[in-house]
């Protein structure tokens, strides 16, 4: 599933680390703030000086925090999103991800030749995996499935095999316009987009409200 902004911020902050230059700059800022505080009342006694310093520390902490947040949160505008990427780059990113998962051949979590029996396994999904019109012409038969993800969205991976042992994989995930709005929709009479990645053919499309990706050996 997509991470929330809060989760992204926490992850980003956990990984955030100040550089040596940033630490040096903050140290200089601290010295300047404290010098200015002492200048405000040069004739004041020790207690008043301590009072000003006590006021300066929260101010300094606020300035430092603002700097850290600005440096940390600005990159989040593109975190996991599609901003600034061309349609071709977005298509290739999905194709490369599913091709990689296809080639890894992780062990099946459910092994069965019946789609209804395989889909019953996916209790964690918020959608119902379906058969696709795009795999009807394949000579492959379903052998099982497992959980996976597409661009951070939970997905089902349905594995198929033909009589020669060649493996094809159909990936399915719930459609959302933010991550997949650029993909062709079969219901709108749009043909699947096809790209070659890692020596595999990858087809991407939207069908019946689901994002689908079919990875198979390049024919011929």
JSON list of C-alpha atoms in Angstrom, two decimals:
[
{"chain": "A", "resi": 1, "resn": "UNK", "atom": "CA", "xyz": [0.00, 0.00, 0.00]},
{"chain": "A", "resi": 2, "resn": "UNK", "atom": "CA", "xyz": [1.08, 3.58, -0.49]},
{"chain": "A", "resi": 3, "resn": "UNK", "atom": "CA", "xyz": [2.75, 5.10, 2.55]},
{"chain": "A", "resi": 4, "resn": "UNK", "atom": "CA", "xyz": [1.11, 8.09, 4.17]},
{"chain": "A", "resi": 5, "resn": "UNK", "atom": "CA", "xyz": [2.86, 11.46, 4.25]},
{"chain": "A", "resi": 6, "resn": "UNK", "atom": "CA", "xyz": [3.38, 10.99, 8.00]},
{"chain": "A", "resi": 7, "resn": "UNK", "atom": "CA", "xyz": [5.06, 7.61, 7.43]},
{"chain": "A", "resi": 8, "resn": "UNK", "atom": "CA", "xyz": [7.24, 9.08, 4.68]},
{"chain": "A", "resi": 9, "resn": "UNK", "atom": "CA", "xyz": [8.29, 11.94, 6.96]},
{"chain": "A", "resi": 10, "resn": "UNK", "atom": "CA", "xyz": [9.18, 9.57, 9.81]},
{"chain": "A", "resi": 11, "resn": "UNK", "atom": "CA", "xyz": [11.19, 7.35, 7.44]},
{"chain": "A", "resi": 12, "resn": "UNK", "atom": "CA", "xyz": [12.94, 10.34, 5.93]},
{"chain": "A", "resi": 13, "resn": "UNK", "atom": "CA", "xyz": [13.75, 11.82, 9.36]},
{"chain": "A", "resi": 14, "resn": "UNK", "atom": "CA", "xyz": [15.09, 8.47, 10.59]},
{"chain": "A", "resi": 15, "resn": "UNK", "atom": "CA", "xyz": [17.50, 8.38, 7.65]},
{"chain": "A", "resi": 16, "resn": "UNK", "atom": "CA", "xyz": [18.37, 12.09, 7.88]},
{"chain": "A", "resi": 17, "resn": "UNK", "atom": "CA", "xyz": [21.88, 12.98, 8.96]},
{"chain": "A", "resi": 18, "resn": "UNK", "atom": "CA", "xyz": [23.51, 16.41, 9.11]},
{"chain": "A", "resi": 19, "resn": "UNK", "atom": "CA", "xyz": [26.68, 16.90, 7.13]},
{"chain": "A", "resi": 20, "resn": "UNK", "atom": "CA", "xyz": [29.85, 18.27, 8.68]},
{"chain": "A", "resi": 21, "resn": "UNK", "atom": "CA", "xyz": [29.27, 21.62, 6.95]},
{"chain": "A", "resi": 22, "resn": "UNK", "atom": "CA", "xyz": [25.69, 21.83, 8.29]},
{"chain": "A", "resi": 23, "resn": "UNK", "atom": "CA", "xyz": [26.92, 21.12, 11.81]},
{"chain": "A", "resi": 24, "resn": "UNK", "atom": "CA", "xyz": [29.58, 23.80, 11.44]},
{"chain": "A", "resi": 25, "resn": "UNK", "atom": "CA", "xyz": [27.03, 26.31, 10.12]},
{"chain": "A", "resi": 26, "resn": "UNK", "atom": "CA", "xyz": [24.67, 25.59, 13.01]},
{"chain": "A", "resi": 27, "resn": "UNK", "atom": "CA", "xyz": [27.53, 26.01, 15.48]},
{"chain": "A", "resi": 28, "resn": "UNK", "atom": "CA", "xyz": [28.32, 29.43, 13.97]},
{"chain": "A", "resi": 29, "resn": "UNK", "atom": "CA", "xyz": [24.63, 30.35, 14.19]},
{"chain": "A", "resi": 30, "resn": "UNK", "atom": "CA", "xyz": [24.56, 29.39, 17.85]},
{"chain": "A", "resi": 31, "resn": "UNK", "atom": "CA", "xyz": [27.56, 31.61, 18.61]},
{"chain": "A", "resi": 32, "resn": "UNK", "atom": "CA", "xyz": [26.04, 34.58, 16.75]},
{"chain": "A", "resi": 33, "resn": "UNK", "atom": "CA", "xyz": [22.73, 34.24, 18.59]},
{"chain": "A", "resi": 34, "resn": "UNK", "atom": "CA", "xyz": [24.43, 34.10, 21.99]},
{"chain": "A", "resi": 35, "resn": "UNK", "atom": "CA", "xyz": [26.66, 37.06, 21.14]},
{"chain": "A", "resi": 36, "resn": "UNK", "atom": "CA", "xyz": [23.62, 39.11, 20.15]},
{"chain": "A", "resi": 37, "resn": "UNK", "atom": "CA", "xyz": [21.88, 38.20, 23.39]},
{"chain": "A", "resi": 38, "resn": "UNK", "atom": "CA", "xyz": [24.83, 39.39, 25.45]},
{"chain": "A", "resi": 39, "resn": "UNK", "atom": "CA", "xyz": [24.97, 42.61, 23.40]},
{"chain": "A", "resi": 40, "resn": "UNK", "atom": "CA", "xyz": [21.34, 43.39, 24.23]},
{"chain": "A", "resi": 41, "resn": "UNK", "atom": "CA", "xyz": [22.25, 44.11, 27.86]},
{"chain": "A", "resi": 42, "resn": "UNK", "atom": "CA", "xyz": [26.01, 44.55, 28.29]},
{"chain": "A", "resi": 43, "resn": "UNK", "atom": "CA", "xyz": [25.66, 46.09, 31.77]},
{"chain": "A", "resi": 44, "resn": "UNK", "atom": "CA", "xyz": [23.26, 43.50, 33.12]},
{"chain": "A", "resi": 45, "resn": "UNK", "atom": "CA", "xyz": [24.23, 41.18, 35.92]},
{"chain": "A", "resi": 46, "resn": "UNK", "atom": "CA", "xyz": [24.80, 37.46, 35.75]},
{"chain": "A", "resi": 47, "resn": "UNK", "atom": "CA", "xyz": [21.17, 36.56, 36.46]},
{"chain": "A", "resi": 48, "resn": "UNK", "atom": "CA", "xyz": [19.88, 38.75, 33.63]},
{"chain": "A", "resi": 49, "resn": "UNK", "atom": "CA", "xyz": [22.50, 37.33, 31.27]},
{"chain": "A", "resi": 50, "resn": "UNK", "atom": "CA", "xyz": [21.38, 33.82, 32.16]},
{"chain": "A", "resi": 51, "resn": "UNK", "atom": "CA", "xyz": [17.79, 34.86, 31.58]},
{"chain": "A", "resi": 52, "resn": "UNK", "atom": "CA", "xyz": [18.57, 36.09, 28.07]},
{"chain": "A", "resi": 53, "resn": "UNK", "atom": "CA", "xyz": [20.49, 32.90, 27.34]},
{"chain": "A", "resi": 54, "resn": "UNK", "atom": "CA", "xyz": [17.57, 30.85, 28.60]},
{"chain": "A", "resi": 55, "resn": "UNK", "atom": "CA", "xyz": [15.35, 32.70, 26.14]},
{"chain": "A", "resi": 56, "resn": "UNK", "atom": "CA", "xyz": [17.86, 32.29, 23.33]},
{"chain": "A", "resi": 57, "resn": "UNK", "atom": "CA", "xyz": [18.04, 28.50, 23.47]},
{"chain": "A", "resi": 58, "resn": "UNK", "atom": "CA", "xyz": [14.39, 27.90, 22.49]},
{"chain": "A", "resi": 59, "resn": "UNK", "atom": "CA", "xyz": [14.79, 30.49, 19.74]},
{"chain": "A", "resi": 60, "resn": "UNK", "atom": "CA", "xyz": [17.93, 28.80, 18.50]},
{"chain": "A", "resi": 61, "resn": "UNK", "atom": "CA", "xyz": [16.28, 25.39, 18.64]},
{"chain": "A", "resi": 62, "resn": "UNK", "atom": "CA", "xyz": [13.39, 26.70, 16.57]},
{"chain": "A", "resi": 63, "resn": "UNK", "atom": "CA", "xyz": [15.75, 28.07, 13.93]},
{"chain": "A", "resi": 64, "resn": "UNK", "atom": "CA", "xyz": [17.67, 24.79, 13.78]},
{"chain": "A", "resi": 65, "resn": "UNK", "atom": "CA", "xyz": [14.49, 22.74, 13.57]},
{"chain": "A", "resi": 66, "resn": "UNK", "atom": "CA", "xyz": [13.16, 24.91, 10.76]},
{"chain": "A", "resi": 67, "resn": "UNK", "atom": "CA", "xyz": [16.39, 24.40, 8.84]},
{"chain": "A", "resi": 68, "resn": "UNK", "atom": "CA", "xyz": [16.29, 20.64, 9.31]},
{"chain": "A", "resi": 69, "resn": "UNK", "atom": "CA", "xyz": [12.65, 20.41, 8.25]},
{"chain": "A", "resi": 70, "resn": "UNK", "atom": "CA", "xyz": [13.24, 22.50, 5.14]},
{"chain": "A", "resi": 71, "resn": "UNK", "atom": "CA", "xyz": [16.16, 20.32, 4.12]},
{"chain": "A", "resi": 72, "resn": "UNK", "atom": "CA", "xyz": [14.23, 17.16, 4.92]},
{"chain": "A", "resi": 73, "resn": "UNK", "atom": "CA", "xyz": [10.73, 17.81, 3.65]},
{"chain": "A", "resi": 74, "resn": "UNK", "atom": "CA", "xyz": [11.48, 19.45, 0.32]},
{"chain": "A", "resi": 75, "resn": "UNK", "atom": "CA", "xyz": [12.62, 16.17, -1.30]},
{"chain": "A", "resi": 76, "resn": "UNK", "atom": "CA", "xyz": [9.33, 14.55, -0.18]},
{"chain": "A", "resi": 77, "resn": "UNK", "atom": "CA", "xyz": [7.44, 16.44, -2.86]},
{"chain": "A", "resi": 78, "resn": "UNK", "atom": "CA", "xyz": [8.66, 13.78, -5.30]},
{"chain": "A", "resi": 79, "resn": "UNK", "atom": "CA", "xyz": [8.75, 10.90, -2.80]},
{"chain": "A", "resi": 80, "resn": "UNK", "atom": "CA", "xyz": [7.13, 7.86, -4.40]},
{"chain": "A", "resi": 81, "resn": "UNK", "atom": "CA", "xyz": [5.16, 10.07, -6.77]},
{"chain": "A", "resi": 82, "resn": "UNK", "atom": "CA", "xyz": [5.07, 10.74, -10.49]},
{"chain": "A", "resi": 83, "resn": "UNK", "atom": "CA", "xyz": [5.98, 14.43, -10.45]},
{"chain": "A", "resi": 84, "resn": "UNK", "atom": "CA", "xyz": [8.70, 15.44, -12.88]},
{"chain": "A", "resi": 85, "resn": "UNK", "atom": "CA", "xyz": [8.80, 12.11, -14.72]},
{"chain": "A", "resi": 86, "resn": "UNK", "atom": "CA", "xyz": [7.80, 11.55, -18.31]},
{"chain": "A", "resi": 87, "resn": "UNK", "atom": "CA", "xyz": [5.16, 8.98, -19.20]},
{"chain": "A", "resi": 88, "resn": "UNK", "atom": "CA", "xyz": [7.83, 6.79, -20.77]},
{"chain": "A", "resi": 89, "resn": "UNK", "atom": "CA", "xyz": [9.91, 6.91, -17.58]},
{"chain": "A", "resi": 90, "resn": "UNK", "atom": "CA", "xyz": [6.90, 5.95, -15.48]},
{"chain": "A", "resi": 91, "resn": "UNK", "atom": "CA", "xyz": [6.05, 3.05, -17.77]},
{"chain": "A", "resi": 92, "resn": "UNK", "atom": "CA", "xyz": [9.63, 1.80, -17.73]},
{"chain": "A", "resi": 93, "resn": "UNK", "atom": "CA", "xyz": [9.81, 2.04, -13.92]},
{"chain": "A", "resi": 94, "resn": "UNK", "atom": "CA", "xyz": [6.79, -0.24, -13.54]},
{"chain": "A", "resi": 95, "resn": "UNK", "atom": "CA", "xyz": [8.01, -2.59, -16.27]},
{"chain": "A", "resi": 96, "resn": "UNK", "atom": "CA", "xyz": [11.45, -2.88, -14.68]},
{"chain": "A", "resi": 97, "resn": "UNK", "atom": "CA", "xyz": [9.93, -3.58, -11.26]},
{"chain": "A", "resi": 98, "resn": "UNK", "atom": "CA", "xyz": [7.61, -6.37, -12.39]},
{"chain": "A", "resi": 99, "resn": "UNK", "atom": "CA", "xyz": [10.28, -7.85, -14.66]},
{"chain": "A", "resi": 100, "resn": "UNK", "atom": "CA", "xyz": [12.69, -8.01, -11.72]},
{"chain": "A", "resi": 101, "resn": "UNK", "atom": "CA", "xyz": [10.10, -9.73, -9.50]},
{"chain": "A", "resi": 102, "resn": "UNK", "atom": "CA", "xyz": [9.24, -12.14, -12.33]},
{"chain": "A", "resi": 103, "resn": "UNK", "atom": "CA", "xyz": [12.87, -13.16, -12.82]},
{"chain": "A", "resi": 104, "resn": "UNK", "atom": "CA", "xyz": [13.54, -13.62, -9.08]},
{"chain": "A", "resi": 105, "resn": "UNK", "atom": "CA", "xyz": [11.13, -16.59, -9.05]},
{"chain": "A", "resi": 106, "resn": "UNK", "atom": "CA", "xyz": [10.51, -16.46, -5.33]},
{"chain": "A", "resi": 107, "resn": "UNK", "atom": "CA", "xyz": [8.74, -19.55, -3.96]},
{"chain": "A", "resi": 108, "resn": "UNK", "atom": "CA", "xyz": [5.00, -19.68, -4.53]},
{"chain": "A", "resi": 109, "resn": "UNK", "atom": "CA", "xyz": [2.91, -18.98, -1.43]},
{"chain": "A", "resi": 110, "resn": "UNK", "atom": "CA", "xyz": [-0.04, -20.84, -2.88]},
{"chain": "A", "resi": 111, "resn": "UNK", "atom": "CA", "xyz": [0.22, -23.60, -5.51]},
{"chain": "A", "resi": 112, "resn": "UNK", "atom": "CA", "xyz": [-2.90, -24.48, -7.48]},
{"chain": "A", "resi": 113, "resn": "UNK", "atom": "CA", "xyz": [-4.06, -24.60, -11.08]},
{"chain": "A", "resi": 114, "resn": "UNK", "atom": "CA", "xyz": [-7.51, -23.15, -10.39]},
{"chain": "A", "resi": 115, "resn": "UNK", "atom": "CA", "xyz": [-7.79, -19.34, -10.30]},
{"chain": "A", "resi": 116, "resn": "UNK", "atom": "CA", "xyz": [-10.59, -19.41, -7.74]},
{"chain": "A", "resi": 117, "resn": "UNK", "atom": "CA", "xyz": [-8.48, -21.50, -5.36]},
{"chain": "A", "resi": 118, "resn": "UNK", "atom": "CA", "xyz": [-5.44, -19.23, -5.82]},
{"chain": "A", "resi": 119, "resn": "UNK", "atom": "CA", "xyz": [-7.34, -15.98, -5.33]},
{"chain": "A", "resi": 120, "resn": "UNK", "atom": "CA", "xyz": [-8.89, -17.27, -2.09]},
{"chain": "A", "resi": 121, "resn": "UNK", "atom": "CA", "xyz": [-5.39, -17.15, -0.60]},
{"chain": "A", "resi": 122, "resn": "UNK", "atom": "CA", "xyz": [-5.05, -13.37, -0.99]},
{"chain": "A", "resi": 123, "resn": "UNK", "atom": "CA", "xyz": [-6.93, -12.29, 2.15]},
{"chain": "A", "resi": 124, "resn": "UNK", "atom": "CA", "xyz": [-4.78, -9.17, 2.62]},
{"chain": "A", "resi": 125, "resn": "UNK", "atom": "CA", "xyz": [-5.76, -7.63, -0.71]},
{"chain": "A", "resi": 126, "resn": "UNK", "atom": "CA", "xyz": [-8.40, -4.89, -0.92]},
{"chain": "A", "resi": 127, "resn": "UNK", "atom": "CA", "xyz": [-9.45, -6.13, -4.35]},
{"chain": "A", "resi": 128, "resn": "UNK", "atom": "CA", "xyz": [-10.36, -9.42, -6.01]},
{"chain": "A", "resi": 129, "resn": "UNK", "atom": "CA", "xyz": [-7.77, -10.78, -8.50]},
{"chain": "A", "resi": 130, "resn": "UNK", "atom": "CA", "xyz": [-9.38, -11.55, -11.82]},
{"chain": "A", "resi": 131, "resn": "UNK", "atom": "CA", "xyz": [-8.60, -13.43, -15.00]},
{"chain": "A", "resi": 132, "resn": "UNK", "atom": "CA", "xyz": [-7.59, -11.19, -17.87]},
{"chain": "A", "resi": 133, "resn": "UNK", "atom": "CA", "xyz": [-8.53, -11.21, -21.52]},
{"chain": "A", "resi": 134, "resn": "UNK", "atom": "CA", "xyz": [-4.87, -10.61, -22.32]},
{"chain": "A", "resi": 135, "resn": "UNK", "atom": "CA", "xyz": [-3.76, -14.05, -21.11]},
{"chain": "A", "resi": 136, "resn": "UNK", "atom": "CA", "xyz": [-6.43, -16.10, -22.89]},
{"chain": "A", "resi": 137, "resn": "UNK", "atom": "CA", "xyz": [-4.21, -16.52, -25.92]},
{"chain": "A", "resi": 138, "resn": "UNK", "atom": "CA", "xyz": [-1.26, -17.83, -23.92]},
{"chain": "A", "resi": 139, "resn": "UNK", "atom": "CA", "xyz": [-0.50, -21.54, -23.93]},
{"chain": "A", "resi": 140, "resn": "UNK", "atom": "CA", "xyz": [0.50, -21.26, -20.27]},
{"chain": "A", "resi": 141, "resn": "UNK", "atom": "CA", "xyz": [-1.47, -22.66, -17.34]},
{"chain": "A", "resi": 142, "resn": "UNK", "atom": "CA", "xyz": [-1.74, -21.20, -13.85]},
{"chain": "A", "resi": 143, "resn": "UNK", "atom": "CA", "xyz": [0.49, -22.88, -11.28]},
{"chain": "A", "resi": 144, "resn": "UNK", "atom": "CA", "xyz": [0.09, -20.58, -8.24]},
{"chain": "A", "resi": 145, "resn": "UNK", "atom": "CA", "xyz": [0.74, -17.16, -6.80]},
{"chain": "A", "resi": 146, "resn": "UNK", "atom": "CA", "xyz": [2.25, -14.96, -4.11]},
{"chain": "A", "resi": 147, "resn": "UNK", "atom": "CA", "xyz": [2.03, -11.44, -2.71]},
{"chain": "A", "resi": 148, "resn": "UNK", "atom": "CA", "xyz": [4.14, -8.66, -4.17]},
{"chain": "A", "resi": 149, "resn": "UNK", "atom": "CA", "xyz": [3.84, -4.93, -4.88]},
{"chain": "A", "resi": 150, "resn": "UNK", "atom": "CA", "xyz": [3.77, -2.49, -7.77]},
{"chain": "A", "resi": 151, "resn": "UNK", "atom": "CA", "xyz": [5.12, 0.98, -7.07]},
{"chain": "A", "resi": 152, "resn": "UNK", "atom": "CA", "xyz": [4.45, 0.52, -3.36]},
{"chain": "A", "resi": 153, "resn": "UNK", "atom": "CA", "xyz": [0.91, -0.81, -3.88]},
{"chain": "A", "resi": 154, "resn": "UNK", "atom": "CA", "xyz": [0.11, -4.31, -2.64]},
{"chain": "A", "resi": 155, "resn": "UNK", "atom": "CA", "xyz": [-0.38, -6.72, -5.54]},
{"chain": "A", "resi": 156, "resn": "UNK", "atom": "CA", "xyz": [-1.00, -10.33, -6.47]},
{"chain": "A", "resi": 157, "resn": "UNK", "atom": "CA", "xyz": [1.52, -12.23, -8.56]},
{"chain": "A", "resi": 158, "resn": "UNK", "atom": "CA", "xyz": [-0.05, -15.04, -10.59]},
{"chain": "A", "resi": 159, "resn": "UNK", "atom": "CA", "xyz": [2.51, -17.42, -12.07]},
{"chain": "A", "resi": 160, "resn": "UNK", "atom": "CA", "xyz": [1.91, -19.46, -15.22]},
{"chain": "A", "resi": 161, "resn": "UNK", "atom": "CA", "xyz": [3.93, -22.10, -17.05]},
{"chain": "A", "resi": 162, "resn": "UNK", "atom": "CA", "xyz": [3.66, -23.64, -20.52]},
{"chain": "A", "resi": 163, "resn": "UNK", "atom": "CA", "xyz": [4.37, -27.21, -21.56]},
{"chain": "A", "resi": 164, "resn": "UNK", "atom": "CA", "xyz": [7.98, -26.30, -22.36]},
{"chain": "A", "resi": 165, "resn": "UNK", "atom": "CA", "xyz": [8.59, -24.91, -18.88]},
{"chain": "A", "resi": 166, "resn": "UNK", "atom": "CA", "xyz": [8.59, -21.23, -19.86]},
{"chain": "A", "resi": 167, "resn": "UNK", "atom": "CA", "xyz": [7.27, -19.00, -17.09]},
{"chain": "A", "resi": 168, "resn": "UNK", "atom": "CA", "xyz": [4.93, -16.00, -17.46]},
{"chain": "A", "resi": 169, "resn": "UNK", "atom": "CA", "xyz": [3.68, -13.82, -14.62]},
{"chain": "A", "resi": 170, "resn": "UNK", "atom": "CA", "xyz": [0.54, -11.71, -14.35]},
{"chain": "A", "resi": 171, "resn": "UNK", "atom": "CA", "xyz": [0.70, -8.95, -11.74]},
{"chain": "A", "resi": 172, "resn": "UNK", "atom": "CA", "xyz": [-2.50, -7.30, -10.49]},
{"chain": "A", "resi": 173, "resn": "UNK", "atom": "CA", "xyz": [-3.06, -4.32, -8.19]},
{"chain": "A", "resi": 174, "resn": "UNK", "atom": "CA", "xyz": [-5.88, -1.91, -7.39]},
{"chain": "A", "resi": 175, "resn": "UNK", "atom": "CA", "xyz": [-5.97, 1.03, -9.80]},
{"chain": "A", "resi": 176, "resn": "UNK", "atom": "CA", "xyz": [-5.32, 4.52, -8.48]},
{"chain": "A", "resi": 177, "resn": "UNK", "atom": "CA", "xyz": [-4.94, 7.52, -10.74]},
{"chain": "A", "resi": 178, "resn": "UNK", "atom": "CA", "xyz": [-1.95, 8.97, -8.87]},
{"chain": "A", "resi": 179, "resn": "UNK", "atom": "CA", "xyz": [0.34, 6.03, -9.63]},
{"chain": "A", "resi": 180, "resn": "UNK", "atom": "CA", "xyz": [-1.28, 4.52, -12.72]},
{"chain": "A", "resi": 181, "resn": "UNK", "atom": "CA", "xyz": [-3.45, 7.17, -14.39]},
{"chain": "A", "resi": 182, "resn": "UNK", "atom": "CA", "xyz": [-1.24, 7.21, -17.50]},
{"chain": "A", "resi": 183, "resn": "UNK", "atom": "CA", "xyz": [-1.74, 3.51, -18.33]},
{"chain": "A", "resi": 184, "resn": "UNK", "atom": "CA", "xyz": [-4.08, 2.47, -21.18]},
{"chain": "A", "resi": 185, "resn": "UNK", "atom": "CA", "xyz": [-7.58, 1.26, -20.25]},
{"chain": "A", "resi": 186, "resn": "UNK", "atom": "CA", "xyz": [-9.07, -1.68, -22.12]},
{"chain": "A", "resi": 187, "resn": "UNK", "atom": "CA", "xyz": [-12.61, -0.45, -21.46]},
{"chain": "A", "resi": 188, "resn": "UNK", "atom": "CA", "xyz": [-11.70, 2.73, -23.34]},
{"chain": "A", "resi": 189, "resn": "UNK", "atom": "CA", "xyz": [-10.58, 0.64, -26.32]},
{"chain": "A", "resi": 190, "resn": "UNK", "atom": "CA", "xyz": [-6.91, 1.42, -25.58]},
{"chain": "A", "resi": 191, "resn": "UNK", "atom": "CA", "xyz": [-4.36, -1.29, -26.34]},
{"chain": "A", "resi": 192, "resn": "UNK", "atom": "CA", "xyz": [-1.85, -2.39, -23.65]},
{"chain": "A", "resi": 193, "resn": "UNK", "atom": "CA", "xyz": [1.54, -0.69, -23.78]},
{"chain": "A", "resi": 194, "resn": "UNK", "atom": "CA", "xyz": [4.39, -3.12, -24.45]},
{"chain": "A", "resi": 195, "resn": "UNK", "atom": "CA", "xyz": [8.08, -2.71, -23.61]},
{"chain": "A", "resi": 196, "resn": "UNK", "atom": "CA", "xyz": [11.09, -5.01, -23.50]},
{"chain": "A", "resi": 197, "resn": "UNK", "atom": "CA", "xyz": [12.99, -5.18, -20.20]},
{"chain": "A", "resi": 198, "resn": "UNK", "atom": "CA", "xyz": [15.72, -7.63, -19.14]},
{"chain": "A", "resi": 199, "resn": "UNK", "atom": "CA", "xyz": [15.04, -9.81, -22.18]},
{"chain": "A", "resi": 200, "resn": "UNK", "atom": "CA", "xyz": [11.36, -10.06, -21.25]},
{"chain": "A", "resi": 201, "resn": "UNK", "atom": "CA", "xyz": [8.23, -8.63, -22.83]},
{"chain": "A", "resi": 202, "resn": "UNK", "atom": "CA", "xyz": [6.18, -6.55, -20.41]},
{"chain": "A", "resi": 203, "resn": "UNK", "atom": "CA", "xyz": [2.62, -5.46, -21.18]},
{"chain": "A", "resi": 204, "resn": "UNK", "atom": "CA", "xyz": [0.86, -2.90, -18.98]},
{"chain": "A", "resi": 205, "resn": "UNK", "atom": "CA", "xyz": [-2.81, -1.95, -18.93]},
{"chain": "A", "resi": 206, "resn": "UNK", "atom": "CA", "xyz": [-5.88, -1.27, -16.77]},
{"chain": "A", "resi": 207, "resn": "UNK", "atom": "CA", "xyz": [-8.77, -3.73, -16.88]},
{"chain": "A", "resi": 208, "resn": "UNK", "atom": "CA", "xyz": [-11.93, -3.91, -14.77]},
{"chain": "A", "resi": 209, "resn": "UNK", "atom": "CA", "xyz": [-10.55, -1.40, -12.28]},
{"chain": "A", "resi": 210, "resn": "UNK", "atom": "CA", "xyz": [-7.26, -3.26, -11.82]},
{"chain": "A", "resi": 211, "resn": "UNK", "atom": "CA", "xyz": [-3.73, -2.46, -12.93]},
{"chain": "A", "resi": 212, "resn": "UNK", "atom": "CA", "xyz": [-2.28, -5.46, -14.75]},
{"chain": "A", "resi": 213, "resn": "UNK", "atom": "CA", "xyz": [1.22, -6.27, -15.90]},
{"chain": "A", "resi": 214, "resn": "UNK", "atom": "CA", "xyz": [2.06, -9.37, -17.89]},
{"chain": "A", "resi": 215, "resn": "UNK", "atom": "CA", "xyz": [5.71, -10.47, -18.07]},
{"chain": "A", "resi": 216, "resn": "UNK", "atom": "CA", "xyz": [6.56, -13.24, -20.52]},
{"chain": "A", "resi": 217, "resn": "UNK", "atom": "CA", "xyz": [9.49, -14.45, -22.65]},
{"chain": "A", "resi": 218, "resn": "UNK", "atom": "CA", "xyz": [9.98, -12.56, -25.91]},
{"chain": "A", "resi": 219, "resn": "UNK", "atom": "CA", "xyz": [8.49, -14.71, -28.61]},
{"chain": "A", "resi": 220, "resn": "UNK", "atom": "CA", "xyz": [10.47, -15.53, -31.72]}
]
